[in-house]
Short mmCIF file of C-alpha atoms and ligand atoms in Angstrom, two decimals:
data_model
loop_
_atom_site.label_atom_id
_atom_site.label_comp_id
_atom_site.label_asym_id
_atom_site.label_seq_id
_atom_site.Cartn_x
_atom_site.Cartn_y
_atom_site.Cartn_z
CA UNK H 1 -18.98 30.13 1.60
CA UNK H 2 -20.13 26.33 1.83
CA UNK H 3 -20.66 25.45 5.39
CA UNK H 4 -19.51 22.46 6.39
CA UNK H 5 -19.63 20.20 9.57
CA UNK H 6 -17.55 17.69 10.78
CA UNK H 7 -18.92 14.80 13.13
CA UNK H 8 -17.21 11.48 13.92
CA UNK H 9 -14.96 11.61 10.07
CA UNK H 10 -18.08 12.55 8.12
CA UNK H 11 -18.14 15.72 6.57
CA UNK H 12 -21.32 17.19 6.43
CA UNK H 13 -22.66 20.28 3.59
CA UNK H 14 -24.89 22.02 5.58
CA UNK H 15 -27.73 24.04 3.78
CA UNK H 16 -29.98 26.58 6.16
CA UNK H 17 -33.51 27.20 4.79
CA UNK H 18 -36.39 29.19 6.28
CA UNK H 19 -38.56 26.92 5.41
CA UNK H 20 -37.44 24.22 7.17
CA UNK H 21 -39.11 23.33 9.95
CA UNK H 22 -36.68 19.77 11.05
CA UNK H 23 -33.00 18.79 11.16
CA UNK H 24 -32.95 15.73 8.12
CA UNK H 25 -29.72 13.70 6.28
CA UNK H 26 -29.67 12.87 2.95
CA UNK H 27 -27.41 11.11 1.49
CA UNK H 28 -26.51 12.04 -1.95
CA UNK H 29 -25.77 9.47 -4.96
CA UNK H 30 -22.36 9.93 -4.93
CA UNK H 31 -21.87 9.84 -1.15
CA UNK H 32 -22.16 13.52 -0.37
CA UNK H 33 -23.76 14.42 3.13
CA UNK H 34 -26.63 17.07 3.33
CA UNK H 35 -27.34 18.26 6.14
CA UNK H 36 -30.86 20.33 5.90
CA UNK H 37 -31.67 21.96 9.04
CA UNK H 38 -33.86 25.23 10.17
CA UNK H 39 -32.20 28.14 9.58
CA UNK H 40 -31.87 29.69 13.09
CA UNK H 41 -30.62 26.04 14.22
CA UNK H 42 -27.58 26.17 16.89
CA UNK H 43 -24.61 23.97 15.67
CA UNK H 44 -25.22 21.86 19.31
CA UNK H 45 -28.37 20.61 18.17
CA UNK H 46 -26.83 20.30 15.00
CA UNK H 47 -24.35 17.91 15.90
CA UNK H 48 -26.64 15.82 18.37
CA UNK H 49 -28.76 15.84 15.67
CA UNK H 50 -26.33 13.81 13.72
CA UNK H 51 -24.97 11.94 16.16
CA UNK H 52 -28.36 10.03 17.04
CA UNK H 53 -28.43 9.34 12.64
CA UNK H 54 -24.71 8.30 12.68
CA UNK H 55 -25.47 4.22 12.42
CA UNK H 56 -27.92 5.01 10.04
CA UNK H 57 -25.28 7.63 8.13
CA UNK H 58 -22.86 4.77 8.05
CA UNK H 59 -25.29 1.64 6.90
CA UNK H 60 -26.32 4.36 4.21
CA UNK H 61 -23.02 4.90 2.82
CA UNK H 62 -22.08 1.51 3.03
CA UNK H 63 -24.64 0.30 0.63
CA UNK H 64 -23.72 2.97 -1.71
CA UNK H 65 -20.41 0.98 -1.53
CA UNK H 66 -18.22 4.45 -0.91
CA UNK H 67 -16.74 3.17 2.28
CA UNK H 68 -14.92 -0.22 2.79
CA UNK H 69 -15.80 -2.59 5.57
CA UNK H 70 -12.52 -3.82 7.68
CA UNK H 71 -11.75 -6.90 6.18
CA UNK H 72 -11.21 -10.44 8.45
CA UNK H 73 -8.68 -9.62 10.97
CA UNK H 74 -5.38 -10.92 10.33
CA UNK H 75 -3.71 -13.82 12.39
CA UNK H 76 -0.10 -12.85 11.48
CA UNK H 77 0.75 -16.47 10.32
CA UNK H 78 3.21 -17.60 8.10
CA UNK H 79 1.72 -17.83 4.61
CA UNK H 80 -0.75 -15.34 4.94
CA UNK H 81 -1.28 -12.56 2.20
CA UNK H 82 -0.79 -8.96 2.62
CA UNK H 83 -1.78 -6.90 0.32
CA UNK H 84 0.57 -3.52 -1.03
CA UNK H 85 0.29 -1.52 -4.74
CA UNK H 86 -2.36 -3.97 -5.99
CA UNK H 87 -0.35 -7.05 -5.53
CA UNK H 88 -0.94 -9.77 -2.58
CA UNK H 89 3.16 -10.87 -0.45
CA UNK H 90 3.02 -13.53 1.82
CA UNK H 91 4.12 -13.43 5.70
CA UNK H 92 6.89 -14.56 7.05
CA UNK H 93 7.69 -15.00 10.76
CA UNK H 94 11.45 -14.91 11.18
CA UNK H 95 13.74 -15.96 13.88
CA UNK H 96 15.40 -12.74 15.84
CA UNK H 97 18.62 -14.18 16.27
CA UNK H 98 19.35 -16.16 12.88
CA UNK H 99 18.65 -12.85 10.65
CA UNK H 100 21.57 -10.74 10.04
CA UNK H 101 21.60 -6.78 9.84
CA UNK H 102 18.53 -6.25 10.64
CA UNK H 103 16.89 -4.47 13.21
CA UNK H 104 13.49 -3.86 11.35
CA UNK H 105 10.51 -5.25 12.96
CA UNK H 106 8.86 -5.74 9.29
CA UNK H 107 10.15 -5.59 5.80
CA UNK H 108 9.24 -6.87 2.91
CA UNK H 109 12.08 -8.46 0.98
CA UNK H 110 12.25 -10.43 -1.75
CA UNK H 111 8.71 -10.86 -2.31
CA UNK H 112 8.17 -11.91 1.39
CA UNK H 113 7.10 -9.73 4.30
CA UNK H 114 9.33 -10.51 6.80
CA UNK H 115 8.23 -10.59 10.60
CA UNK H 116 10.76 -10.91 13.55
CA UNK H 117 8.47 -13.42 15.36
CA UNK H 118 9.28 -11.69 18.62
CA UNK H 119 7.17 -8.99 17.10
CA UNK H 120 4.30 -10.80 16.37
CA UNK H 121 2.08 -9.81 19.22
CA UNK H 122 2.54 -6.07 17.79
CA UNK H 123 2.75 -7.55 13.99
CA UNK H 124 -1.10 -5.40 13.51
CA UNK H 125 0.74 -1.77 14.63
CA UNK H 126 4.02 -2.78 12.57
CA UNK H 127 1.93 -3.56 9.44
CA UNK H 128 0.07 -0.04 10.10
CA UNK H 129 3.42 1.87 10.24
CA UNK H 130 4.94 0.88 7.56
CA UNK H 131 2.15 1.12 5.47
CA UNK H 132 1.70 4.62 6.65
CA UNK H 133 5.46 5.41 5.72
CA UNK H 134 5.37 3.59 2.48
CA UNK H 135 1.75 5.38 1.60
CA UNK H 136 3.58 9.20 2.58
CA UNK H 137 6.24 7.95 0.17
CA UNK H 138 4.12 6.77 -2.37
CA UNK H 139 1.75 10.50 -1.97
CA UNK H 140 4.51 12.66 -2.19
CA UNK H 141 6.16 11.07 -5.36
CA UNK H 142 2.73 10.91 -7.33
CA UNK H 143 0.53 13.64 -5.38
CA UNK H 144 3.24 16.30 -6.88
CA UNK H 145 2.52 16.58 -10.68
CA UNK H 146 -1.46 15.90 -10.27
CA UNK H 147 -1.23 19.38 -7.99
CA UNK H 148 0.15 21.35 -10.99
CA UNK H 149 -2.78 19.78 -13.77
CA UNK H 150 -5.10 20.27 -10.89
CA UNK H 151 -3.47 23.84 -10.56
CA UNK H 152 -3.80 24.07 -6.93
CA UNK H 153 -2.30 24.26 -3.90
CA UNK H 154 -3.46 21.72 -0.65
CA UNK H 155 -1.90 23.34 2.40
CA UNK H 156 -0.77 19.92 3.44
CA UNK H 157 -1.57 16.27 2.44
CA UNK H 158 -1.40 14.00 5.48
CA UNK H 159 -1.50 9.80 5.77
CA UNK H 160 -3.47 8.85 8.40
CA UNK H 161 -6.24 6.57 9.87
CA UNK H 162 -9.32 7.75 7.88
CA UNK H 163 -12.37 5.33 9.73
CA UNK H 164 -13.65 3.91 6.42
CA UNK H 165 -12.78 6.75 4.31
CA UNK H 166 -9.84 6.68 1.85
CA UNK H 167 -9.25 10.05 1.57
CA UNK H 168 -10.74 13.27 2.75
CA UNK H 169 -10.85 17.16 1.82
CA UNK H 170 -11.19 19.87 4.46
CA UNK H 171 -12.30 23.28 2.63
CA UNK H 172 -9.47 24.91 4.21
CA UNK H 173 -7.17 22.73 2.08
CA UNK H 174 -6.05 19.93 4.55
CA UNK H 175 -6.30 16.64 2.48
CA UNK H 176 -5.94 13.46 4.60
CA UNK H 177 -5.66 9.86 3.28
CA UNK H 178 -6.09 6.54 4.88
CA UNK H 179 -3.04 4.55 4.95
CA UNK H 180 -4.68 2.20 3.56
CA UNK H 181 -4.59 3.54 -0.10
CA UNK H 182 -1.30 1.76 -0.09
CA UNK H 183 -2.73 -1.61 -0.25
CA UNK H 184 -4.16 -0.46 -3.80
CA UNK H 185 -3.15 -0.98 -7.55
CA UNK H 186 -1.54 2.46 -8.57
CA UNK H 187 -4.25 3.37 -10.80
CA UNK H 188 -6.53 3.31 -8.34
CA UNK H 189 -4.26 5.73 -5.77
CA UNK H 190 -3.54 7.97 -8.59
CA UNK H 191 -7.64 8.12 -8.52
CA UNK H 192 -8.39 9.04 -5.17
CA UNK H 193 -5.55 11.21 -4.70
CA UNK H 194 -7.08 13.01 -7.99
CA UNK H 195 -10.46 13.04 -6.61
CA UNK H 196 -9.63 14.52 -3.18
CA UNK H 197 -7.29 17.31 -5.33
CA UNK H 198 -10.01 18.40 -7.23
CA UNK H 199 -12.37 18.96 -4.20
CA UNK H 200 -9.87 21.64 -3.54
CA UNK H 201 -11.63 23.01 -6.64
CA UNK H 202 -15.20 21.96 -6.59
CA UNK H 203 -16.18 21.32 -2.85
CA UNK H 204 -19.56 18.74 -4.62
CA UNK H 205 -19.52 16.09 -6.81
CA UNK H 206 -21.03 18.34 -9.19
CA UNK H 207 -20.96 17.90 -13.20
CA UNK H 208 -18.29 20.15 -12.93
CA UNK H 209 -16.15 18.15 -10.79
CA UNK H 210 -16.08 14.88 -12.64
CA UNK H 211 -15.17 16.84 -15.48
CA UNK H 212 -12.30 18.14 -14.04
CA UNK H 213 -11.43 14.44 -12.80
CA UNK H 214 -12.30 13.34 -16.16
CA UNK H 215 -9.66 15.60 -17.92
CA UNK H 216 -6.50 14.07 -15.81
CA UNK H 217 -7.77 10.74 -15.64
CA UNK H 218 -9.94 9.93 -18.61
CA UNK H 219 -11.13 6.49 -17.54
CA UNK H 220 -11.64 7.35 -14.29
CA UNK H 221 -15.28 5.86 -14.45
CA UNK H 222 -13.81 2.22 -14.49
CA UNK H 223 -11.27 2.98 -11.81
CA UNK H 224 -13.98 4.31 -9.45
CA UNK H 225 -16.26 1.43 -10.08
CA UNK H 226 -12.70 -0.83 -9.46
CA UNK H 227 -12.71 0.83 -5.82
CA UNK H 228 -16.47 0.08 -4.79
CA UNK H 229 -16.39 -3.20 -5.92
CA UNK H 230 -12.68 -4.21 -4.49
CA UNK H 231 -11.91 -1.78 -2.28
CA UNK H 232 -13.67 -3.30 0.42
CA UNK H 233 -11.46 -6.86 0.15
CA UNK H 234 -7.78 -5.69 0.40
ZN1 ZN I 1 -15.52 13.23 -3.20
#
């Protein structure tokens, strides 16, 4: 039984020794969280322990280039790019009254995301919504045969608002991916939704692991070195 503990959305592997005398982080090559701590410690300290390193937790991973920073903030203007499945659509703002049979806020159509400009002072939670329906589309269609050549069984795969994460594996079998994944060339989705599958398997990024990974996507080195470089501008 791994413990694990789960502060702000950083999943920590926590390993008890006896001789350990103080509560440190390390953060692993790959982006996995240690937690070392005394082995009497009380889960309160614990987690006010890792609270206080949280900034420093964050700056860490970040230069490991496993998270992605939020990109410029959009302005919602016509002609700017939005990115979804890899490939950059511009915006633009429509007029309410002159559009026929529609009653969408946002669609994209004919190469063009299309904005009622009445909705433009909500254009940043429309955007999120429909990315978040299109990216629970998009996981249920491809998450279904990587389960079976995984060969297991996630009690539930949610989209969601992840912080900087793109996807995330609770050892009780709860995956959870940003919305964001949506914004992504397929290749790269088909990655992370293999990666956070086969956690379900091996809880570390152990040899192990990236052999499994390796046997459903063979080039999955170049894919993962796609996401740290890229990831971070869509
Ligand atoms: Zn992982």
């Amino acid at each position: 039984m791994i413990e694990q503990l789960q502060i702000s959305d950083l999943s920590f592997t926590l390993r008890r020794s006896e001789r350990r005398k103080t509560i440190g982080i390390t953060v692993d090559r790959d982006g996995s969280l240690i937690l070392r701590a005394p082995f009497e410690c009380p889960d309160e300290q614990l987690e006010r322990a890792v609270k206080e390193k949280l900034l420093w937790t964050y700056t860490k991973l970040a230069e490991k280039k496993l998270l992605f920073r939020p990109t410029r903030p959009k302005k919602f203007i016509d002609g700017e790019g939005f990115h979804y499945l890899g490939e950059s659509y511009r915006l633009l703002l429509i007029d309410p009254q002159s559009t026929r049979n529609s009653t969408l806020p946002l669609k994209l159509q004919d190469g063009w995301f299309m904005l009622r400009s009445n909705e433009r002072p909500r254009a940043e939670q429309h955007f999120e919504a429909w990315y978040t329906q299109q990216a629970r589309d998009w996981l249920r269609m491809r998450a279904a045969r990587f389960v079976a050549r995984v060969d297991v069984q996630p009690r539930s795969m949610d989209v969601r608002s992840l912080g900087f994460r793109w996807g995330s594996c609770s050892p009780t079998g709860y995956l959870n991916f940003h919305w964001r994944i949506i914004l992504l060339p397929p290749e790269i989705i088909d990655y992370i939704i293999v990666h956070e599958l086969v956690h379900l398997r091996e809880a570390h990024h152990s040899l192990e692991f990236w052999r499994r990974v390796e046997r459903i996507i063979p080039d999955y080195l170049q894919r993962k070195k796609w996401l740290s470089e890229n990831g971070c501008k869509v």
